[in-house]
XYZ file of C-alpha atoms in Angstrom:
576
model
C 12.525 -28.201 25.012
C 15.000 -25.859 22.651
C 17.778 -27.650 22.493
C 17.254 -29.942 19.654
C 20.101 -31.026 17.588
C 20.336 -30.170 13.862
C 19.063 -32.855 11.957
C 16.193 -33.445 14.863
C 15.011 -29.662 14.129
C 14.617 -30.950 10.726
C 12.693 -33.777 11.344
C 10.219 -31.971 13.961
C 8.951 -29.055 11.605
C 7.204 -31.601 9.249
C 4.610 -33.053 11.920
C 3.889 -28.750 12.353
C 2.133 -28.596 9.279
C -1.359 -28.858 8.833
C -3.292 -31.072 7.349
C -4.745 -28.910 5.119
C -0.929 -27.535 4.427
C 0.339 -30.869 2.361
C -0.195 -29.322 -0.871
C 1.079 -25.942 -0.207
C 3.743 -24.401 -1.003
C 6.203 -24.872 -3.802
C 8.364 -22.470 -6.334
C 5.142 -20.798 -7.114
C 5.034 -18.719 -3.924
C 8.210 -17.273 -4.356
C 7.377 -14.750 -6.506
C 5.429 -13.104 -3.413
C 7.997 -13.542 -0.986
C 10.349 -12.541 -3.182
C 9.270 -9.347 -4.942
C 7.524 -8.496 -1.113
C 11.424 -8.550 0.364
C 12.401 -6.792 -2.896
C 10.437 -4.381 -3.114
C 10.903 -3.275 0.549
C 14.732 -3.139 0.326
C 14.232 -1.134 -2.325
C 11.625 1.217 -0.392
C 13.448 1.371 2.666
C 17.209 1.620 0.322
C 15.841 4.703 -1.153
C 15.316 6.657 2.261
C 19.057 6.377 3.296
C 21.298 8.428 0.683
C 19.598 11.364 0.252
C 18.622 11.325 4.067
C 21.429 13.575 5.509
C 20.339 16.677 2.919
C 16.651 16.515 3.802
C 17.419 16.582 7.472
C 19.842 19.400 7.048
C 17.915 21.455 4.237
C 14.756 20.574 5.308
C 15.074 20.607 9.429
C 18.203 23.198 9.271
C 20.167 20.165 11.294
C 23.598 20.163 11.742
C 26.030 17.467 10.172
C 26.403 15.775 13.669
C 22.862 15.873 14.287
C 21.707 14.581 11.262
C 24.009 11.652 11.398
C 23.296 10.629 14.794
C 19.793 9.831 13.295
C 20.958 7.740 10.265
C 22.923 6.037 12.427
C 20.234 5.262 14.707
C 17.762 4.508 12.708
C 20.586 1.696 10.634
C 20.743 0.145 14.126
C 17.010 -0.273 14.396
C 16.903 -1.811 11.101
C 20.181 -4.114 11.928
C 18.921 -5.565 15.137
C 15.203 -5.341 14.769
C 15.393 -8.683 13.191
C 16.623 -10.427 16.231
C 13.858 -9.744 18.679
C 11.672 -9.932 15.850
C 12.680 -13.731 14.769
C 12.812 -14.710 18.449
C 9.093 -13.250 18.292
C 8.117 -14.938 14.865
C 9.795 -19.134 15.677
C 8.414 -19.018 19.249
C 4.335 -17.184 19.173
C 3.344 -15.310 16.198
C 4.547 -17.200 13.362
C 6.812 -16.353 10.143
C 4.065 -15.153 7.752
C 2.303 -12.671 10.072
C 5.882 -11.200 11.582
C 6.319 -10.904 7.025
C 3.193 -8.986 7.098
C 2.613 -7.387 10.341
C 5.943 -5.947 9.639
C 5.251 -4.740 5.533
C 1.887 -3.291 7.388
C 4.259 -1.775 9.815
C 6.782 -0.425 7.066
C 3.743 0.983 4.837
C 2.255 3.074 7.599
C 5.804 4.763 8.917
C 6.953 5.629 4.824
C 3.444 6.914 4.676
C 4.379 9.230 7.706
C 7.403 9.981 6.132
C 6.493 10.939 2.970
C 3.398 13.414 4.925
C 7.023 15.415 6.066
C 7.737 16.485 2.794
C 3.893 17.051 1.487
C 2.499 19.260 4.946
C 4.350 22.115 5.276
C 3.829 22.489 8.984
C 5.367 19.111 9.558
C 8.961 20.705 9.555
C 10.623 23.656 10.304
C 9.928 26.638 7.823
C 12.178 27.370 4.889
C 15.163 30.082 5.935
C 14.822 33.432 6.070
C 16.998 36.542 3.958
C 20.299 36.216 2.569
C 22.177 35.224 6.496
C 20.127 32.649 6.324
C 18.547 32.633 9.700
C 16.438 29.349 10.145
C 14.486 28.239 12.688
C 14.662 24.467 14.701
C 12.166 21.888 14.246
C 9.855 22.029 16.925
C 9.407 19.126 19.131
C 5.996 17.808 17.640
C 7.889 18.336 14.362
C 11.238 15.909 15.803
C 8.752 13.311 17.109
C 6.724 13.176 14.026
C 9.509 12.917 11.664
C 11.396 10.093 14.457
C 8.325 7.919 14.596
C 7.631 7.852 11.621
C 11.592 6.415 10.612
C 11.129 4.702 13.798
C 7.977 2.482 11.898
C 10.163 1.657 9.257
C 13.119 0.406 10.739
C 10.657 -1.756 13.113
C 8.931 -3.479 10.162
C 12.003 -3.283 7.886
C 13.170 -5.682 10.223
C 10.523 -7.611 11.037
C 10.566 -8.955 7.085
C 14.084 -9.300 6.966
C 14.109 -11.624 10.295
C 11.666 -13.942 8.706
C 11.828 -13.476 4.744
C 14.767 -15.434 3.679
C 13.393 -18.822 5.801
C 10.019 -18.282 5.017
C 10.873 -19.267 1.458
C 12.903 -21.510 2.896
C 10.031 -23.279 4.456
C 7.946 -23.264 0.749
C 10.557 -26.006 -0.439
C 11.055 -28.333 2.190
C 7.904 -30.211 0.930
C 9.070 -33.847 0.591
C 9.411 -33.483 -2.727
C 11.767 -30.860 -3.098
C 13.822 -32.707 0.061
C 15.732 -35.056 -2.897
C 16.990 -31.679 -4.954
C 18.769 -29.986 -2.461
C 19.870 -27.880 -5.089
C 16.390 -26.112 -5.144
C 17.014 -24.433 -1.498
C 20.381 -23.924 -2.819
C 19.156 -21.754 -5.980
C 17.087 -19.587 -3.866
C 19.550 -18.659 -1.526
C 21.170 -17.095 -4.703
C 18.007 -15.509 -6.182
C 17.323 -13.765 -2.667
C 20.647 -12.690 -3.189
C 20.680 -11.336 -6.639
C 17.286 -10.027 -5.781
C 18.091 -8.101 -3.021
C 21.476 -7.010 -4.806
C 19.126 -5.767 -7.973
C 16.799 -4.065 -5.668
C 19.254 -2.009 -4.138
C 20.523 -0.821 -7.646
C 17.437 0.747 -8.439
C 17.432 2.462 -5.471
C 20.423 4.226 -5.855
C 19.900 4.769 -9.334
C 16.082 5.378 -10.020
C 14.993 6.102 -6.795
C 17.875 8.682 -5.797
C 17.707 10.591 -9.221
C 14.048 10.911 -8.585
C 14.620 12.598 -5.215
C 16.566 14.971 -6.575
C 15.080 15.264 -9.893
C 11.504 15.999 -9.723
C 11.967 16.724 -5.613
C 11.116 15.869 -1.916
C 7.602 15.072 -2.519
C 7.822 12.573 -5.604
C 11.152 11.181 -4.226
C 9.767 9.792 -1.233
C 6.223 9.283 -2.576
C 7.721 6.930 -4.948
C 8.605 4.143 -2.034
C 5.371 4.264 -0.195
C 3.972 3.176 -3.645
C 6.972 0.160 -3.819
C 5.946 -0.455 -0.421
C 2.450 -0.699 -0.979
C 2.852 -3.306 -4.089
C 5.334 -5.198 -1.710
C 2.242 -5.663 1.145
C -0.430 -6.465 -1.582
C 2.043 -9.375 -3.179
C 2.954 -11.306 0.039
C -0.761 -11.328 1.305
C -2.177 -11.962 -2.146
C 0.308 -15.221 -2.022
C -1.830 -16.193 1.543
C -3.787 -19.180 -0.100
C -0.518 -20.891 -1.289
C 2.132 -20.484 1.689
C 3.079 -23.248 4.116
C 2.944 -21.959 7.214
C 4.774 -23.403 10.287
C 3.682 -23.189 13.713
C 5.424 -21.374 16.167
C 7.546 -23.967 18.562
C 10.045 -23.162 21.303
C 13.037 -20.611 19.961
C 16.603 -21.970 20.057
C 17.062 -18.108 21.339
C 14.975 -18.780 24.653
C 17.064 -22.446 24.939
C 20.507 -20.026 24.787
C 18.743 -17.890 27.262
C 17.671 -20.661 29.598
C 21.345 -21.619 29.785
C 22.014 -18.616 31.225
C 19.452 -18.522 33.533
C 19.984 -22.062 34.898
C 24.321 -21.421 35.186
C 22.997 -18.373 37.258
C 20.125 -20.326 39.645
C 22.976 -23.555 40.244
C 26.226 -20.992 40.704
C 26.494 -23.300 43.931
C 27.422 -26.178 42.804
C 30.846 -27.324 42.202
C 32.385 -28.545 39.335
C 34.569 -31.853 39.659
C 37.500 -32.917 37.575
C 36.193 -36.235 37.176
C 33.744 -36.291 34.633
C 31.805 -39.623 35.427
C 31.572 -38.347 39.710
C 28.489 -35.853 37.433
C 25.636 -37.087 35.629
C 24.535 -34.782 32.707
C 21.320 -33.795 30.944
C 21.256 -34.808 27.575
C 19.427 -34.458 24.378
C 18.078 -37.981 23.187
C 20.173 -38.664 19.913
C 22.853 -36.250 20.635
C 26.406 -36.911 19.802
C 27.209 -34.934 22.540
C 27.510 -36.911 25.883
C 30.213 -33.948 27.863
C 30.626 -30.783 27.405
C 33.611 -29.057 27.028
C 36.021 -27.974 29.293
C 36.026 -24.209 27.726
C 33.523 -21.596 29.855
C 33.429 -24.528 32.636
C 30.842 -22.518 34.292
C 28.035 -22.915 31.784
C 28.489 -26.507 32.767
C 26.354 -26.125 35.839
C 22.849 -25.413 33.563
C 23.459 -29.693 32.180
C 24.677 -30.932 36.203
C 21.400 -33.111 36.814
C 20.760 -33.087 40.799
C 18.341 -34.902 41.522
C 17.264 -37.280 38.111
C 13.952 -38.039 40.119
C 13.060 -34.672 41.131
C 14.592 -32.638 37.648
C 13.687 -35.262 35.338
C 10.445 -35.682 33.849
C 9.505 -39.858 33.134
C 9.744 -39.281 29.836
C 13.197 -37.970 30.427
C 12.629 -34.319 29.893
C 13.333 -31.624 32.101
C 10.776 -30.791 34.619
C 12.113 -27.069 35.060
C 14.192 -26.121 31.850
C 14.913 -22.753 33.201
C 16.750 -25.142 36.099
C 18.396 -27.726 33.813
C 19.291 -27.495 30.120
C 21.327 -30.201 28.450
C 24.329 -30.291 27.103
C 23.426 -29.372 23.426
C 21.883 -26.563 24.768
C 25.400 -25.147 26.613
C 27.868 -26.145 24.071
C 25.514 -24.251 21.746
C 26.127 -20.834 23.755
C 29.420 -21.380 24.194
C 29.351 -21.660 20.191
C 28.088 -18.328 19.925
C 30.311 -17.521 23.128
C 33.509 -18.327 21.267
C 33.009 -16.399 18.201
C 31.899 -13.145 20.008
C 35.612 -11.238 19.838
C 35.841 -11.837 16.131
C 32.521 -10.807 15.329
C 33.502 -7.684 17.741
C 36.398 -7.090 15.412
C 33.723 -7.108 12.125
C 31.117 -5.105 13.952
C 34.624 -2.631 14.496
C 35.693 -2.725 10.846
C 31.928 -1.753 9.460
C 32.279 1.706 10.857
C 34.445 3.023 8.002
C 31.294 1.505 5.432
C 28.623 2.809 8.109
C 29.444 6.184 7.082
C 25.817 7.947 5.183
C 26.504 11.508 5.377
C 29.627 12.563 4.730
C 30.366 11.077 1.501
C 27.070 12.468 -0.188
C 27.450 15.742 1.108
C 31.325 15.387 0.024
C 30.244 14.584 -3.400
C 27.726 17.717 -3.924
C 30.426 20.152 -3.741
C 32.362 18.102 -6.797
C 32.070 17.819 -10.213
C 29.805 15.329 -11.261
C 29.098 15.477 -14.893
C 29.856 12.591 -17.165
C 30.219 14.350 -20.842
C 28.081 17.977 -20.737
C 24.676 16.765 -20.035
C 24.632 13.988 -17.621
C 25.335 14.751 -13.874
C 25.274 11.687 -11.381
C 23.454 12.542 -8.358
C 25.541 12.838 -5.512
C 23.968 9.943 -3.569
C 24.219 7.287 -5.412
C 27.613 7.774 -5.478
C 27.689 4.325 -3.170
C 26.305 2.403 -6.396
C 30.085 2.045 -7.150
C 30.779 0.161 -3.623
C 27.899 -2.396 -4.855
C 28.995 -3.273 -8.367
C 32.533 -3.597 -6.554
C 31.617 -6.197 -4.302
C 29.504 -7.884 -7.641
C 32.776 -7.368 -9.068
C 35.312 -8.968 -7.066
C 32.323 -12.399 -6.511
C 32.576 -12.712 -9.451
C 36.103 -12.676 -10.072
C 37.139 -14.829 -6.857
C 35.406 -17.394 -8.599
C 36.296 -17.312 -11.855
C 39.725 -15.698 -12.190
C 41.071 -15.071 -8.302
C 41.164 -18.822 -7.393
C 41.962 -20.328 -10.996
C 44.972 -18.084 -10.969
C 45.882 -19.343 -7.886
C 45.233 -22.853 -8.263
C 48.028 -22.826 -11.607
C 50.494 -21.233 -9.716
C 50.361 -23.505 -6.547
C 50.012 -26.610 -8.619
C 47.043 -27.376 -6.468
C 43.425 -26.594 -6.059
C 43.387 -23.352 -4.235
C 40.959 -22.000 -1.091
C 41.445 -19.340 0.870
C 39.901 -19.504 4.226
C 37.194 -17.479 6.001
C 39.735 -15.861 8.280
C 42.045 -15.128 5.593
C 39.510 -13.722 3.427
C 37.645 -11.427 6.630
C 41.484 -9.938 7.489
C 42.259 -9.208 4.256
C 39.036 -7.248 3.567
C 40.113 -5.722 6.761
C 42.777 -4.706 5.463
C 41.169 -3.068 2.646
C 38.678 -1.426 4.360
C 42.002 0.296 5.878
C 43.271 1.586 2.385
C 39.212 2.977 1.221
C 39.208 4.966 4.601
C 42.833 6.421 4.273
C 42.520 6.504 0.275
C 39.271 9.121 1.664
C 41.607 11.168 3.562
C 43.410 12.050 1.266
C 41.062 12.641 -1.637
C 39.267 14.528 1.034
C 42.492 16.618 2.165
C 42.739 17.757 -2.039
C 39.179 18.502 -2.023
C 39.506 20.261 0.812
C 43.018 22.867 -0.168
C 41.102 23.251 -3.604
C 37.656 24.833 -2.026
C 39.949 26.970 -0.004
C 42.368 28.207 -2.849
C 38.816 28.809 -4.916
C 37.479 30.520 -2.280
C 34.683 28.360 -0.685
C 35.413 28.229 3.112
C 32.383 30.269 3.370
C 30.078 27.843 1.030
C 29.667 24.104 1.373
C 27.856 23.813 -1.370
C 29.667 25.201 -4.638
C 30.947 22.690 -6.764
C 34.583 23.011 -7.060
C 36.590 22.630 -10.089
C 37.420 18.510 -9.356
C 35.995 15.630 -10.711
C 33.668 13.328 -8.258
C 35.492 10.310 -9.702
C 38.662 10.642 -7.436
C 35.577 9.264 -5.100
C 36.047 6.138 -7.241
C 39.176 3.929 -5.539
C 38.055 4.577 -2.312
C 34.180 3.101 -3.226
C 35.492 -0.085 -5.232
C 37.917 -0.338 -1.869
C 35.063 -0.623 0.483
C 33.307 -2.668 -1.868
C 35.554 -5.226 -2.635
C 36.257 -4.862 1.561
C 32.619 -5.795 2.721
C 32.676 -8.194 -0.278
C 35.365 -10.228 1.311
C 34.829 -9.677 4.968
C 30.974 -10.374 5.327
C 30.512 -13.432 2.684
C 33.284 -14.467 5.036
C 31.788 -13.491 8.625
C 28.555 -15.494 7.139
C 30.417 -18.701 6.120
C 32.289 -18.391 9.445
C 29.445 -18.536 11.747
C 27.715 -20.791 9.667
C 30.146 -23.415 9.434
C 31.670 -22.528 13.027
C 27.769 -23.337 15.000
C 25.926 -26.455 15.014
C 22.747 -26.482 12.331
C 20.843 -25.698 15.142
C 22.503 -22.143 15.339
C 21.676 -21.544 11.138
C 19.152 -19.020 12.499
C 21.774 -16.871 15.033
C 24.664 -17.094 12.269
C 22.493 -15.687 9.538
C 21.857 -12.929 12.306
C 25.346 -12.317 13.075
C 26.300 -9.944 10.199
C 23.260 -7.924 10.643
C 23.470 -7.350 14.683
C 27.313 -6.390 13.732
C 25.936 -3.708 11.556
C 23.702 -2.277 13.886
C 26.304 -2.179 16.762
C 28.476 -0.498 14.114
C 25.795 2.138 13.356
C 25.855 3.220 17.435
C 29.549 3.367 17.705
C 30.190 5.125 14.709
C 27.880 7.732 16.253
C 29.691 7.624 19.343
C 33.173 7.986 17.833
C 31.536 11.197 15.512
C 29.991 13.118 18.990
C 33.793 12.381 20.871
C 35.538 13.945 18.043
C 33.125 16.610 17.821
C 32.753 17.819 21.629
C 37.439 17.446 21.540
C 37.665 19.266 18.273
C 35.306 21.667 18.809
C 35.508 25.485 20.563
C 38.225 27.975 20.848
C 36.947 29.382 17.830
C 38.018 26.817 16.122
C 35.446 24.507 13.430
C 34.910 20.966 14.760
C 36.223 18.331 12.302
C 32.859 17.107 11.775
C 31.398 20.442 10.742
C 28.609 21.225 8.606
C 30.642 23.415 6.550
C 32.817 20.505 5.700
C 35.432 23.527 4.213
C 36.202 24.125 7.298
C 35.940 21.054 9.279
C 38.564 18.318 9.054
C 37.307 15.395 7.837
C 40.721 14.025 5.781
C 41.449 14.229 9.913
C 38.782 12.262 11.045
C 39.012 9.561 8.221
C 42.617 8.997 9.715
C 41.422 8.414 12.870
C 39.314 6.106 11.635
C 42.217 4.355 9.281
C 44.500 4.291 12.799
C 41.351 2.959 14.769
C 41.234 0.203 11.726
C 44.880 -0.270 12.680
C 44.769 -1.186 15.728
C 41.196 -3.339 14.992
C 42.977 -5.351 11.869
C 45.901 -6.196 15.002
C 42.975 -7.244 17.478
C 41.457 -9.758 14.559
C 44.821 -10.942 14.203
C 45.266 -11.855 17.639
C 41.745 -13.431 18.182
C 41.394 -15.428 14.895
C 45.376 -16.954 16.718
C 43.674 -17.640 19.724
C 40.379 -18.930 18.402
C 42.306 -21.737 16.944
C 41.936 -24.068 13.906
C 38.357 -24.113 12.256
C 36.775 -27.461 12.521
C 37.236 -27.950 8.554
C 41.253 -26.720 9.347
C 41.254 -29.838 12.182
C 39.948 -32.147 9.634
C 41.864 -31.381 7.008
C 44.997 -31.827 9.920
C 43.933 -35.211 11.073
C 43.470 -36.465 6.882
C 46.968 -35.243 6.261
C 48.496 -36.906 9.193
């Protein structure tokens, strides 16, 4: 069965270890696991910032087409871990999934690198002063998209199991006495992840801009090669838990069972119905919310539905109360999760910010010039600064002002993050309006690549606001899901944010395509034109700002409808 409670789920992992595995694991395995994840993150994040420039300059794509490829690629990277986690937990195993993902990512990156060194893999350069360009052939597009697809699938496979696999190494009995070991591992994991992003947005982007595409895309291939070697070098030391029934399987079983039992009648008297329960579970009866799912755990005939040991003879027709409540917990947070996904549309804008920075003066001093694709680093730095300030400055000051320990709930932080996200796109619209007017005034309407007399430092406020917004909302979302879900659903809770980012990428692509169709024609340039001086990206971001306001109002309504969180319920009881 896939429906054991959190405590039971923790207990059943230990017997799944082979006798030879009992002396393995521990902190010595973490350099291999963390190194694999960090190098993979640095390699994949190095491809994203300048990819729009590569597609437009080398493949002669327009802004909208190139952005769509980036959106779909981002969605695949963020959604693939869900399917990969299901396969790892149920069939393949976490180590094999990470190893397979590393090899697939390496192959994908190598193939993508070939597009920069083999002239036949991309269209020929534009001809003449009129820039007569030939579009990419079908095979060239297939080769490009296949390589990016392999990178996305492989990276998703690594992300699906890396964090959990490292946690497996610290669950031996000697470490169970010190819960701080697991907590320290999580902190180091995210710290290494942030460091890898910084390296990608600085060093690797600098190589692409100053040394060319061949070296710029070759460096991530080398990093991915080292990443793959690292995970396999640690093979003799790993604890490898055997695959077991997945929680995702249990959730699907509830949906199937409730449909197959859809003809059953639900009585208002709970004592008239026999429900299938997990042994030792504290949940006796299903809740009244989403009552139609309760049909999945109704025992119609104990002799036919239950085996002698009390298990369901057909788990696809009869589930436990725990399974039903786990699915209800997931469905209850969907409205709030969806508002978080819509907010991420503001953050997932990989194309225009790079083109915008390209047209501005990026010099610091007389010699150093910040690469256009590196301006995203200021959002990462802002997020890190906010995390530090929140614990070290904001909460202490709030506590002194109120005279008692201050605490902002996860829902409050998520809402404030959405508000800052709205401010970031609003500022972006204003700055772009000023930049566009200067470009037109200086006579650069037909030359979107010329640098105008406007400092790129004007881009810092919008990047900082975006970083603050992401830190508040993303951390709030993760904490909200983990605290609201049963312990047995911690893997699902940790995956929801990534799935939301993937959904946001698809929604962002839909919005951009819709605006492009509605604003193009009649001799007018589209708002999202490849020539950003003739387009109206300031209007585009005003549309996103309006969407952000509507989304914030929806979040407030959904948050109130959700009611108090588990921790808030306990606080109310204690006060009473």
